[in-house]
Coordinates of C-alpha atoms in Angstrom, one line a residue:
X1 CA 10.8 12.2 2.8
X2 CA 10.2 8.4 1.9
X3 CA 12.7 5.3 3.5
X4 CA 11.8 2.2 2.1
X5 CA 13.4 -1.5 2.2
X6 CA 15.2 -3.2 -0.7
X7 CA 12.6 -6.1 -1.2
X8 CA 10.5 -3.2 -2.9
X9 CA 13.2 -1.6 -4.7
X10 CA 13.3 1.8 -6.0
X11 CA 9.7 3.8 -6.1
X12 CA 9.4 7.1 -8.2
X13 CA 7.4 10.1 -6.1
X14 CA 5.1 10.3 -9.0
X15 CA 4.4 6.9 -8.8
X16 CA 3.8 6.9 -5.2
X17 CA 1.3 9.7 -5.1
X18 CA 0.0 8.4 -8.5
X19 CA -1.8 5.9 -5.1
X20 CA -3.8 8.4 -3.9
X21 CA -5.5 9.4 -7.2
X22 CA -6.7 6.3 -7.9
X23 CA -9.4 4.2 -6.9
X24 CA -10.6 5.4 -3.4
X25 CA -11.8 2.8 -0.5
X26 CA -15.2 3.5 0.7
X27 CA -16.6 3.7 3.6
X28 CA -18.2 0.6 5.1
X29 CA -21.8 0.2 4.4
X30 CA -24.9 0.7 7.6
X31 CA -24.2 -2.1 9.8
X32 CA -21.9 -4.2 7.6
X33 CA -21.1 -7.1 9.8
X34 CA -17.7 -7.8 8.8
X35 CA -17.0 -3.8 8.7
X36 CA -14.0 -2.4 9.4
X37 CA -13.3 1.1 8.9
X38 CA -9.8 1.3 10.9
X39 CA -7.2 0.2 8.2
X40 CA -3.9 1.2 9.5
X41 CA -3.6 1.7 12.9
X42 CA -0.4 2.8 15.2
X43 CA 0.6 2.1 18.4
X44 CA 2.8 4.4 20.5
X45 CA 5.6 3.4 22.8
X46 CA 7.4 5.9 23.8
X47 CA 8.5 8.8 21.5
X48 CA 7.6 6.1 18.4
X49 CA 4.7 5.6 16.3
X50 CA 4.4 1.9 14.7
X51 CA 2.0 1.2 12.2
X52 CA 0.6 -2.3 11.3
X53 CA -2.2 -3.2 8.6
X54 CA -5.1 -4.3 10.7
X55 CA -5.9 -8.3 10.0
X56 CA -8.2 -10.3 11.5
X57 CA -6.3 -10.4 15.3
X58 CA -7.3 -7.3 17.6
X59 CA -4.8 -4.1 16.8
X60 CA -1.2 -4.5 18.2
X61 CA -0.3 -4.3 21.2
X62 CA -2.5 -2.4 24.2
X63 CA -3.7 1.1 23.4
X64 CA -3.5 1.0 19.8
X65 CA -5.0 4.0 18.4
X66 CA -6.9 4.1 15.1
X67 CA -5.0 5.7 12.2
X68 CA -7.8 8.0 11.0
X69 CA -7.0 8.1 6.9
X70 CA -8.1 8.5 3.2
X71 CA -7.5 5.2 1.8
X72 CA -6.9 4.1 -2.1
X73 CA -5.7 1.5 -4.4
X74 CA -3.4 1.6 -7.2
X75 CA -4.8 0.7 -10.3
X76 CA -0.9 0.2 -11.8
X77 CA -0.1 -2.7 -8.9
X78 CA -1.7 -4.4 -6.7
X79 CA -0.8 -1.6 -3.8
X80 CA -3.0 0.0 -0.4
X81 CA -1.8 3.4 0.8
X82 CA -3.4 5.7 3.3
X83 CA -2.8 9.0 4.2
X84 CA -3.7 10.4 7.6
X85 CA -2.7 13.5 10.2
X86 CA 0.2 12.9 12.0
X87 CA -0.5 11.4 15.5
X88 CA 0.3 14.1 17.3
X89 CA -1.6 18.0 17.3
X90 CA 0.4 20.0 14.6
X91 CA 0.0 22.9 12.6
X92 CA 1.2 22.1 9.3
X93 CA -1.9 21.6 7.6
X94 CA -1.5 19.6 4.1
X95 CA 2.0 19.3 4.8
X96 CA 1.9 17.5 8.0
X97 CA 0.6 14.2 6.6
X98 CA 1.9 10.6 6.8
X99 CA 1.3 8.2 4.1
X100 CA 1.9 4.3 4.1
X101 CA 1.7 1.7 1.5
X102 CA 1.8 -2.1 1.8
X103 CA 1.4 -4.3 -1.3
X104 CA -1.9 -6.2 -1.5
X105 CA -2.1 -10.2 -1.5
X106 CA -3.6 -11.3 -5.0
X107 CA -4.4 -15.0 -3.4
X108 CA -6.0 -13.3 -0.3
X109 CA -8.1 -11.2 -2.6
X110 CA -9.0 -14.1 -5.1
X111 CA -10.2 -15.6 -1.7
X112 CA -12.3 -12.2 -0.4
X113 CA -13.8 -11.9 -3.8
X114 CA -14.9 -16.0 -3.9
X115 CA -16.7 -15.1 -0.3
X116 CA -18.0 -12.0 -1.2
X117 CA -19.6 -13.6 -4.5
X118 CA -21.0 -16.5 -2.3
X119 CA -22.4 -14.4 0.3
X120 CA -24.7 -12.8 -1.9
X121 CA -25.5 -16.2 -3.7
X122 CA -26.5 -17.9 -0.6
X123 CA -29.6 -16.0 -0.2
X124 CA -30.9 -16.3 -3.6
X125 CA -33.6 -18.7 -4.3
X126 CA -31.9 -22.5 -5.3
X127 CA -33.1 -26.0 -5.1
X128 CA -32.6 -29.3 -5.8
X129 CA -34.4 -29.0 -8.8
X130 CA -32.6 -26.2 -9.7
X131 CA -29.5 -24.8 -8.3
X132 CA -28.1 -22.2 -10.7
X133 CA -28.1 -18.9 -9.6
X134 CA -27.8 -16.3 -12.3
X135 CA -24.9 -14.1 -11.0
X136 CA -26.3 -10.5 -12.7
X137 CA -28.8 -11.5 -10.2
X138 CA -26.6 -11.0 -7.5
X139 CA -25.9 -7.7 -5.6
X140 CA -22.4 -8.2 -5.0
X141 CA -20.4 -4.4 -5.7
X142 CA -17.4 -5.1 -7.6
X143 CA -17.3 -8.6 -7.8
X144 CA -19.8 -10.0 -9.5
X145 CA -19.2 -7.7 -13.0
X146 CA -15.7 -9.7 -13.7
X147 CA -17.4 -13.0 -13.7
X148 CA -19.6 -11.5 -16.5
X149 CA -16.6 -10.7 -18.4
X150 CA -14.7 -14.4 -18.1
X151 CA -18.4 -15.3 -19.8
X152 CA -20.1 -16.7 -16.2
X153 CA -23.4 -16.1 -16.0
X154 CA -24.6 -18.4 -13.3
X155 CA -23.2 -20.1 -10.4
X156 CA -24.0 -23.7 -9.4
X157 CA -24.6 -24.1 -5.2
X158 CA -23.8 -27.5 -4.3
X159 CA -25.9 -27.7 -1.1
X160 CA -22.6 -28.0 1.2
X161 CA -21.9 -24.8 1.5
X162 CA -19.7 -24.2 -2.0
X163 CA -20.5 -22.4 -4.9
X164 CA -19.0 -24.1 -8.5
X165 CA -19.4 -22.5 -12.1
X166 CA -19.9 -24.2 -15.1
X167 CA -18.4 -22.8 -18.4
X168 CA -18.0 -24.4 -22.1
X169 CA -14.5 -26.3 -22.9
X170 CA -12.3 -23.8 -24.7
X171 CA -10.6 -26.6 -25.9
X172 CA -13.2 -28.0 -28.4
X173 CA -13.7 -26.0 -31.6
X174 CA -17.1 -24.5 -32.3
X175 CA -18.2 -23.3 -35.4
X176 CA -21.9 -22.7 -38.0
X177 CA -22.3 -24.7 -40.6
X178 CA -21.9 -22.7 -44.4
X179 CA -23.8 -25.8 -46.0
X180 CA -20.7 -27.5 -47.0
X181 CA -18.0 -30.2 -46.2
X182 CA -14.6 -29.6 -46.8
X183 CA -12.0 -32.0 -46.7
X184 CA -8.2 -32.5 -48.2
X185 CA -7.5 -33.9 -51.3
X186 CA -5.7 -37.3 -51.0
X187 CA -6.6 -37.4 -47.3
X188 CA -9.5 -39.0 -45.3
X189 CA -12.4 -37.0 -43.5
X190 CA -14.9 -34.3 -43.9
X191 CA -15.1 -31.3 -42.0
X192 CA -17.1 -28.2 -41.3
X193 CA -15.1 -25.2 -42.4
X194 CA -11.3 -25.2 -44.6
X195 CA -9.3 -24.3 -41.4
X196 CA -10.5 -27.5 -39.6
X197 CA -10.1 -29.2 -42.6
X198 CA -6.1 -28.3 -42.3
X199 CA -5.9 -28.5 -38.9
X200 CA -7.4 -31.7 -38.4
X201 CA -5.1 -33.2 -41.6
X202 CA -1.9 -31.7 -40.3
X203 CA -0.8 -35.0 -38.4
X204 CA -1.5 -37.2 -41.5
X205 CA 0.5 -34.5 -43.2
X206 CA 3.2 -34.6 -40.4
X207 CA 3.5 -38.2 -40.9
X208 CA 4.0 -38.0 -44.4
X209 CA 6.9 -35.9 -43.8
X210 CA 8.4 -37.8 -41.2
X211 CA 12.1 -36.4 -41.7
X212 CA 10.9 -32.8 -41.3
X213 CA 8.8 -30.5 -39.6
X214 CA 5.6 -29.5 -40.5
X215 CA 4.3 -26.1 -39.2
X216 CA 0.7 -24.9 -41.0
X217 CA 1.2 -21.2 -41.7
X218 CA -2.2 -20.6 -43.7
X219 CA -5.1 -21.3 -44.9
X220 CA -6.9 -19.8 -48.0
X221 CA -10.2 -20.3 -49.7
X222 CA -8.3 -23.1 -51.6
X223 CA -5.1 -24.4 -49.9
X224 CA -3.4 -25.3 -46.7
X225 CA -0.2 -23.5 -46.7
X226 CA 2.7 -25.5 -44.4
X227 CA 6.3 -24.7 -43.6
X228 CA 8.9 -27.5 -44.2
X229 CA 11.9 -27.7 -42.2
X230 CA 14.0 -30.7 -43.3
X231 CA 16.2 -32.5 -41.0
X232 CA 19.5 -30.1 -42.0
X233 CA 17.2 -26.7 -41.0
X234 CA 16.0 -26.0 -44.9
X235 CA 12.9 -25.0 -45.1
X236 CA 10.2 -25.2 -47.4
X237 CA 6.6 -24.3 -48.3
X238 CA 4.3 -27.0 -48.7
X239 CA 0.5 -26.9 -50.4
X240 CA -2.5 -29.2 -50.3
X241 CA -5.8 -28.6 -52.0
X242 CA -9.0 -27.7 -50.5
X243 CA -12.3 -29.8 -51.4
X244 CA -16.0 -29.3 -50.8
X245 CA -19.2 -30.8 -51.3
X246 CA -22.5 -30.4 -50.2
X247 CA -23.0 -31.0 -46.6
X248 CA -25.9 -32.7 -44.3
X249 CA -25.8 -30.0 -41.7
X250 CA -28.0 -27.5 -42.6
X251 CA -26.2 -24.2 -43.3
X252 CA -26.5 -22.0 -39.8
X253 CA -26.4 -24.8 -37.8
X254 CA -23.8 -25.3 -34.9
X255 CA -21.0 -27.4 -35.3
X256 CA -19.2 -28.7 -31.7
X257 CA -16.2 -30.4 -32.4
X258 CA -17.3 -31.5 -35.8
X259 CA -20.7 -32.5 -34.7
X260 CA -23.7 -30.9 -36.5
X261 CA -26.1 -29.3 -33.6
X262 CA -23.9 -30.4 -30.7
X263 CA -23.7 -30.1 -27.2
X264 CA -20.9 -28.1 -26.4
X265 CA -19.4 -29.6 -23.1
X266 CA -18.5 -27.6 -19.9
X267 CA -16.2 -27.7 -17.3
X268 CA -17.5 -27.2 -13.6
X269 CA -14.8 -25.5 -11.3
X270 CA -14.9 -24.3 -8.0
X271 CA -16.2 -20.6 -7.5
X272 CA -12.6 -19.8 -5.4
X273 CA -10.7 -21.0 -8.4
X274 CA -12.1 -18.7 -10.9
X275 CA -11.2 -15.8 -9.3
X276 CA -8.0 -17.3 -8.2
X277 CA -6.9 -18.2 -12.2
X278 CA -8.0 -15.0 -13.1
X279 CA -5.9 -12.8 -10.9
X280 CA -3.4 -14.1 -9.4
X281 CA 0.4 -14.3 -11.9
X282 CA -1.7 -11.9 -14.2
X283 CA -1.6 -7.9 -14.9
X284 CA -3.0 -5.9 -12.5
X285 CA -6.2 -4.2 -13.6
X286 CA -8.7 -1.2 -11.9
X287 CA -11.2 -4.1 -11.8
X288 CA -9.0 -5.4 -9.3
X289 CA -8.5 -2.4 -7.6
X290 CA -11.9 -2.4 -7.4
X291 CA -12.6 -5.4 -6.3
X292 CA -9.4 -4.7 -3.2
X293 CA -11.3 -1.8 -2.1
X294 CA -14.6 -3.2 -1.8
X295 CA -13.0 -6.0 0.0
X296 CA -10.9 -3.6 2.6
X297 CA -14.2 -1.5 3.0
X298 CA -16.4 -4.2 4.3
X299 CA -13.9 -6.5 6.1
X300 CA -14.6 -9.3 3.8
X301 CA -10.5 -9.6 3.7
X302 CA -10.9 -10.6 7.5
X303 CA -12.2 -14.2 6.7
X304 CA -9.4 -15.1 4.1
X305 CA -7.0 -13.4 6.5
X306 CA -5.0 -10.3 5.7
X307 CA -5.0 -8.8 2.5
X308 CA -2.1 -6.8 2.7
X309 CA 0.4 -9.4 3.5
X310 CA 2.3 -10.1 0.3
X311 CA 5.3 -10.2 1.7
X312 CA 6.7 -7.0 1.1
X313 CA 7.5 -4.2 3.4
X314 CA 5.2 -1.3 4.6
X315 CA 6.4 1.9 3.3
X316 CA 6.0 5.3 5.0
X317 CA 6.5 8.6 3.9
X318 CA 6.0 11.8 5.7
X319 CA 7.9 14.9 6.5
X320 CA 11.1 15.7 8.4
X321 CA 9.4 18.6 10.6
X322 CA 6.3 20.5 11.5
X323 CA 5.5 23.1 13.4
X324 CA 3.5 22.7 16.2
X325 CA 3.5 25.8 18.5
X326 CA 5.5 29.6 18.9
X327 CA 5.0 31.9 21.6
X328 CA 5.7 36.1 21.4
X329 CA 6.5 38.4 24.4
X330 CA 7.9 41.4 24.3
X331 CA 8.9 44.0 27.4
X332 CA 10.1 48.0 26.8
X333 CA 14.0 48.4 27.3
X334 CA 16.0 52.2 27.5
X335 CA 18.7 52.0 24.8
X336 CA 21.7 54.2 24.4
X337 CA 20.9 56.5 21.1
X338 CA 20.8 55.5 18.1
X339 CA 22.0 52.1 18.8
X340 CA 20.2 48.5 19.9
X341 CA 22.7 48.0 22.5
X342 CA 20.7 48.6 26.7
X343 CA 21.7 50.9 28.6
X344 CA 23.8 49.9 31.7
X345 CA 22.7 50.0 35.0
X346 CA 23.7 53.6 36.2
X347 CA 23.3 55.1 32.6
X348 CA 22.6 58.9 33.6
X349 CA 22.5 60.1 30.0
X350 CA 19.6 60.2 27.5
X351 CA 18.4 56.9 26.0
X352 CA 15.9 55.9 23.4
X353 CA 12.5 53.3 23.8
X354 CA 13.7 50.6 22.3
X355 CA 11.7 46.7 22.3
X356 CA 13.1 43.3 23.7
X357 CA 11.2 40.5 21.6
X358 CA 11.5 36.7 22.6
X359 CA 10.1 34.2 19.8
X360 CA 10.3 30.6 21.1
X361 CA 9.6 28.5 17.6
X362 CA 8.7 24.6 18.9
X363 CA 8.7 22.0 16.1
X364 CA 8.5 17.9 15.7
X365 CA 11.6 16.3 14.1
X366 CA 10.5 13.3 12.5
X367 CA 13.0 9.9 11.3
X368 CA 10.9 7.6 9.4
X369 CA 11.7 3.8 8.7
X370 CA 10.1 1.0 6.9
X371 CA 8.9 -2.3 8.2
X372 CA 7.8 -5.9 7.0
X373 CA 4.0 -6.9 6.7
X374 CA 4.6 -10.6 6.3
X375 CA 1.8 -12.5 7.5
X376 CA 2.0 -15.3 10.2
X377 CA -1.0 -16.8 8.7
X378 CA -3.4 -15.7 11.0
X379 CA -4.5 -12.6 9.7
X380 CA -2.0 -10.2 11.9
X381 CA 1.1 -9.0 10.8
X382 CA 4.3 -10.5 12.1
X383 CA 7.4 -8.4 11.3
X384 CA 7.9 -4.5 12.5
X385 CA 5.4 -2.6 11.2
X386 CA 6.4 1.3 9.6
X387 CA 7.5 3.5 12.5
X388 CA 7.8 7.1 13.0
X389 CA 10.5 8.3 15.8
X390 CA 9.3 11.8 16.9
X391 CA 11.3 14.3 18.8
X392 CA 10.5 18.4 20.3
X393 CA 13.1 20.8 18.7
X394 CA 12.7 23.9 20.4
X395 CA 14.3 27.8 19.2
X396 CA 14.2 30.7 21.1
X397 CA 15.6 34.1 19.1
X398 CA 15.8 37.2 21.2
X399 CA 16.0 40.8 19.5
X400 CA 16.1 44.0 20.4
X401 CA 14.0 47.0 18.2
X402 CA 15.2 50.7 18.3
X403 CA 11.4 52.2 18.0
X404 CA 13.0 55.3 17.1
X405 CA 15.5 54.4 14.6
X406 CA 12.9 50.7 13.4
X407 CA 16.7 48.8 13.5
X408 CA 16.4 45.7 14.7
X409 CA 19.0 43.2 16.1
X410 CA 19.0 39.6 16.9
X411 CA 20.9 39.2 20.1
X412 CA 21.1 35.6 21.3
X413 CA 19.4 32.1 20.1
X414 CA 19.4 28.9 22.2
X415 CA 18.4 25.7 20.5
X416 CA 17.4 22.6 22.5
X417 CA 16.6 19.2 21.3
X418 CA 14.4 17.0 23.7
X419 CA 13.8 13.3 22.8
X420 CA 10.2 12.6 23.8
X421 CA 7.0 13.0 21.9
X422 CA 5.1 16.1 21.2
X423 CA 2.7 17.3 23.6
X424 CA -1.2 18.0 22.0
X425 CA -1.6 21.8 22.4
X426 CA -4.9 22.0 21.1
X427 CA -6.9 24.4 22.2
X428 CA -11.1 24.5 22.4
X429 CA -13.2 27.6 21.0
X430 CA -14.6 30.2 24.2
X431 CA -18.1 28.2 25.2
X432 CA -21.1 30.4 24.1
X433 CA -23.1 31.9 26.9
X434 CA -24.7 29.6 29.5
X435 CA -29.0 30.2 29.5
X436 CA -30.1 30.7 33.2
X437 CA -31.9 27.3 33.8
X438 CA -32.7 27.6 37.5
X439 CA -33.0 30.6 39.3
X440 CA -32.2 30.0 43.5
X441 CA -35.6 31.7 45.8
X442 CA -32.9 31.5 48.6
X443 CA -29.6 32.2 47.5
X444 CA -27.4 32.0 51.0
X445 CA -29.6 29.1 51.9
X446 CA -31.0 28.3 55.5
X447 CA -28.5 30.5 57.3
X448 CA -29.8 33.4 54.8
X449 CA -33.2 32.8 55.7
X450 CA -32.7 32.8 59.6
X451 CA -31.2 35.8 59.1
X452 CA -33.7 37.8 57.3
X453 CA -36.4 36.7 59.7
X454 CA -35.0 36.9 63.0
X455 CA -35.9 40.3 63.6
X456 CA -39.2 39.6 62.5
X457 CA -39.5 36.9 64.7
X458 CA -38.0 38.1 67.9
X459 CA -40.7 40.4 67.8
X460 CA -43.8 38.4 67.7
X461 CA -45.8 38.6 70.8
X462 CA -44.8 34.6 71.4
X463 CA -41.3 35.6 71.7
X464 CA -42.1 38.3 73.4
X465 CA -44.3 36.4 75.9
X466 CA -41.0 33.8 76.8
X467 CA -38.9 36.9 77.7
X468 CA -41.4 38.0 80.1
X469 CA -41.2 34.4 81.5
X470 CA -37.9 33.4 81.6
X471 CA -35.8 36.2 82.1
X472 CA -37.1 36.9 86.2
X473 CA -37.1 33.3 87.0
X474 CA -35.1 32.5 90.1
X475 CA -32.9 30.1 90.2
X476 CA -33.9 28.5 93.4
X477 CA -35.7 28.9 96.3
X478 CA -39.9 28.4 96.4
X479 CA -42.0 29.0 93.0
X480 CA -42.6 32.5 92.3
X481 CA -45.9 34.0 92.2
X482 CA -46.9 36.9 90.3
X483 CA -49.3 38.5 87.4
X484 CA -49.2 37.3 83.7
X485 CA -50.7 39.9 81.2
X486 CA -52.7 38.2 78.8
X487 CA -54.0 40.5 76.7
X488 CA -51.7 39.6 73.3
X489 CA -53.9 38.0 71.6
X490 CA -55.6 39.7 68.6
X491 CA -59.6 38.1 69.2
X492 CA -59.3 40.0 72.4
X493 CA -58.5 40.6 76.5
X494 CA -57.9 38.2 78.8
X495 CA -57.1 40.0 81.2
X496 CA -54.6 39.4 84.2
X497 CA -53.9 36.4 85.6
X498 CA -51.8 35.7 88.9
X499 CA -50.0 32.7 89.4
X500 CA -49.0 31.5 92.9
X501 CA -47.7 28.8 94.5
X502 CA -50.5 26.5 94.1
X503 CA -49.4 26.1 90.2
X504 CA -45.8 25.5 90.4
X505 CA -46.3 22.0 88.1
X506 CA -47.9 24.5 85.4
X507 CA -44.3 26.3 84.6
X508 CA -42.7 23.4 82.5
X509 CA -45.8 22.4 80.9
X510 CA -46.6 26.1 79.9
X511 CA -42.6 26.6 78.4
X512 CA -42.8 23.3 76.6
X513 CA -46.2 24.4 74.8
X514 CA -45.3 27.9 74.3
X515 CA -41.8 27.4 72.9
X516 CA -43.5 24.3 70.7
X517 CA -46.3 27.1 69.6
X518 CA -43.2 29.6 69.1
X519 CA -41.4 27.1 66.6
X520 CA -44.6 26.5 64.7
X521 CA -45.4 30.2 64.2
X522 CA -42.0 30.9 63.2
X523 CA -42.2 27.9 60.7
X524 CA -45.5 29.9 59.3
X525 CA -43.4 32.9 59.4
X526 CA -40.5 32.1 56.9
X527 CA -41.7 29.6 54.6
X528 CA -45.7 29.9 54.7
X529 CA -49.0 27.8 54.7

């Protein structure tokens, strides 16, 4: 499917994907500064996608996503186009792909070109002394061969910045010296080949013949050869004879304007303005394709402002739907025999297996229309952009299978149409297996540990000692007096000690030590050391 406004007129498909086979944008060179590898991008609002080329303002609008594309130039007209994955997750593999074209601005190119050429001449070696620059010198990609070709070899830096190129005066005639002079018999002056001879005789000619009009035709090794057209639009040939003699200029020897061994003069104009006469109101060629992609790849386009804005409108094409999900569930159902229709409720007879199978199809209906890249002059692009209006069409089919007689029916289908944008249903690839990196010592933590010691620990002779202590102790009246066994610990006896009422101020300082003791052997105990 491809919309496209009037102010482009009517585009072949064979033309259009005649784009993408020709010459392909690059991807920006390690740490280009002006690099930008975002070309298109597309902004979503709602159920719509608009696309805008990118200039040298920030992407449109907030939350402009990057339009992730293969990008090309058309060697046949100056035309971008890039072809990308629709916006949205989808299923339709080659299929499913938008493509956008804008025309390309020959003056905004001239300009890219001009900058790219002086950025590479700005670090070669000039002076004062000398400030040409030979341009096959220069590594400047694409730009640099055309100069060659319009017979530039050098540039000229003028110290402020500008770059000018110096060329020799088409208009003055150039020529070798044969040895001779030639001149025209009855007519003054000597000249350096026959042709100049007549050509540079032609007004005396003229003048003789002021009722008519006197056109040279020819020229042969011994005439000029005019046509006559007399004031009532006869017309006549005319001859005059060709002379020689032997000449002063040595044969070989250049001839500049009819000077022997002179100077041909040149004409210095700016570096911008040789690009400029050279592409702009003439044919588009793959040099220039060249030259656009270059100039698209590395953002040079950014500091001449937009490229793309020629003034005519984006064009999008793309399809009208693609498929981006379908589900499958089936459930067992009791048939009456030999048919697809259930059996109803009640049904005391025999029935057959049969299968219910729900399909539920879910595809993107797309309406494409075109937009207007005209520039405001600042780089960004000022009408609509190319849009993309995106909608959810989903189908569910229902059937019912016989599985003994394989006849299947389609009983019901319900269609429903939801404007809003398709929903991503991506889905990532099972994780591999996770390497143990830390195995826990104590998996159910402190409460695990308490618990696996306690019975240990109630049965030290520590513990042991506080229940003989605590449990009998009154709670009132005078302080107790009776026998403490003290024979626990492992170096040996101690024997048996009685405790009366003499040391009642012992008790509390005897449970703080003990139970202090208690904690510390416990400590030892569980975790050691």
């Amino acid at each position: 499917m491809r919309l496209k406004s009037l102010a482009l007129g009517i585009l072949s498909l064979p033309a259009l994907m005649a784009f993408a086979a020709d010459v392909p944008v690059p991807n920006p060179p390690p740490g280009a500064v002006n690099a930008n590898p975002n070309y298109l991008e597309y902004k979503k609002t709602g159920n719509t996608y608009t696309w805008n080329p990118v200039g040298t303002s920030t992407p449109p609008g907030s939350g402009s996503i990057s339009f992730p594309s293969t990008q090309t130039v058309s060697t046949v007209e100056p035309k971008f186009t890039a072809t990308g994955d629709l916006p949205y997750q989808h299923k339709g593999g080659a299929g499913a792909k938008v493509s956008i074209s804008t025309g390309i601005n020959k003056q905004a190119l001239a300009k890219a070109a001009s900058d790219a050429v002086k950025g590479a001449a700005a670090i070669a070696a000039a002076g004062s002394t000398n400030p040409y620059v030979q341009v096959g010198a220069l590594a400047c990609m694409a730009f640099c061969a055309p100069l060659a070709e319009w017979g530039i070899d050098k540039l000229k830096n003028n110290g402020d910045g500008t770059f000018s190129v110096s060329y020799p005066d088409p208009s003055v005639s150039t020529g070798v010296s044969d040895g001779f002079d030639y001149f025209i018999q009855y007519y003054p002056g000597y000249y350096s080949s026959p042709s100049a001879a007549c050509s540079g005789t032609l007004s005396l000619v003229q003048a003789n013949n002021a009722s008519s009009t006197v056109t040279l035709v020819g020229v042969t090794s011994t005439n000029c050869v005019y046509s006559i057209v007399d004031r009532w639009g006869n017309t006549s040939n005319g001859l005059n004879n060709i002379l020689s003699r032997n000449s002063s200029c040595p044969a070989g020897s250049p001839v500049v304007g009819g000077v022997c061994n002179g100077e041909v003069p040149k004409i210095e104009k700016p570096l911008e303005r040789v690009f400029e006469d050279n592409i702009v109101n003439k044919p588009w060629e793959k040099k220039y394709a060249e030259m656009a992609a270059y100039a698209i790849a590395n953002g040079i386009y950014k500091i001449g402002g937009d490229i793309y804005t020629d003034g005519t409108s984006l064009d999008i094409t793309g399809p009208y739907s693609v498929p981006i999900g379908q589900t499958i569930s089936t459930s067992p159902v009791n048939l009456v025999p030999g048919t697809t229709t259930p059996a109803p409720v009640g049904h005391t007879g025999p029935t057959e297996p049969g299968t219910v199978t729900q399909t539920t199809t879910t595809t993107a209906q797309n309406a494409f229309r075109p937009g207007s890249s005209g520039s405001t002059g600042s780089g960004s692009s000022s009408g609509p952009g190319a849009s993309m209006t995106t909608s959810q069409k989903t189908e569910t089919k229902t059937s019912i299978t016989n599985n003994i007689t394989n006849v299947t029916n389609i009983v019901n289908t319900e269609t429903k149409t939801e404007d809003k944008p398709p929903e991503d249903t991506a889905t990532d690839t099972p994780l591999a297996g996770i390497p143990e990196l830390y195995k826990q010592k104590y998996p159910d933590g402190i409460s695990g540990v308490w618990n696996s010691f306690k019975t240990k620990f109630n049965q030290t002779p520590f513990v042991n000692l506080i229940h003989q202590l605590t449990p009998n102790i009154p709670s009132g009246g005078s302080c107790p007096a009776w026998t403490i066994d003290l024979s626990w610990t492992p170096g040996g006896s101690m024997g048996v000690y009685r405790l009366g009422d003499d040391y009642c101020f012992i008790w509390p300082i005897l449970k703080i030590i003990i139970i202090i003791t208690a904690l510390f052997t416990a400590r030892r105990l569980v975790f050691g050391g």
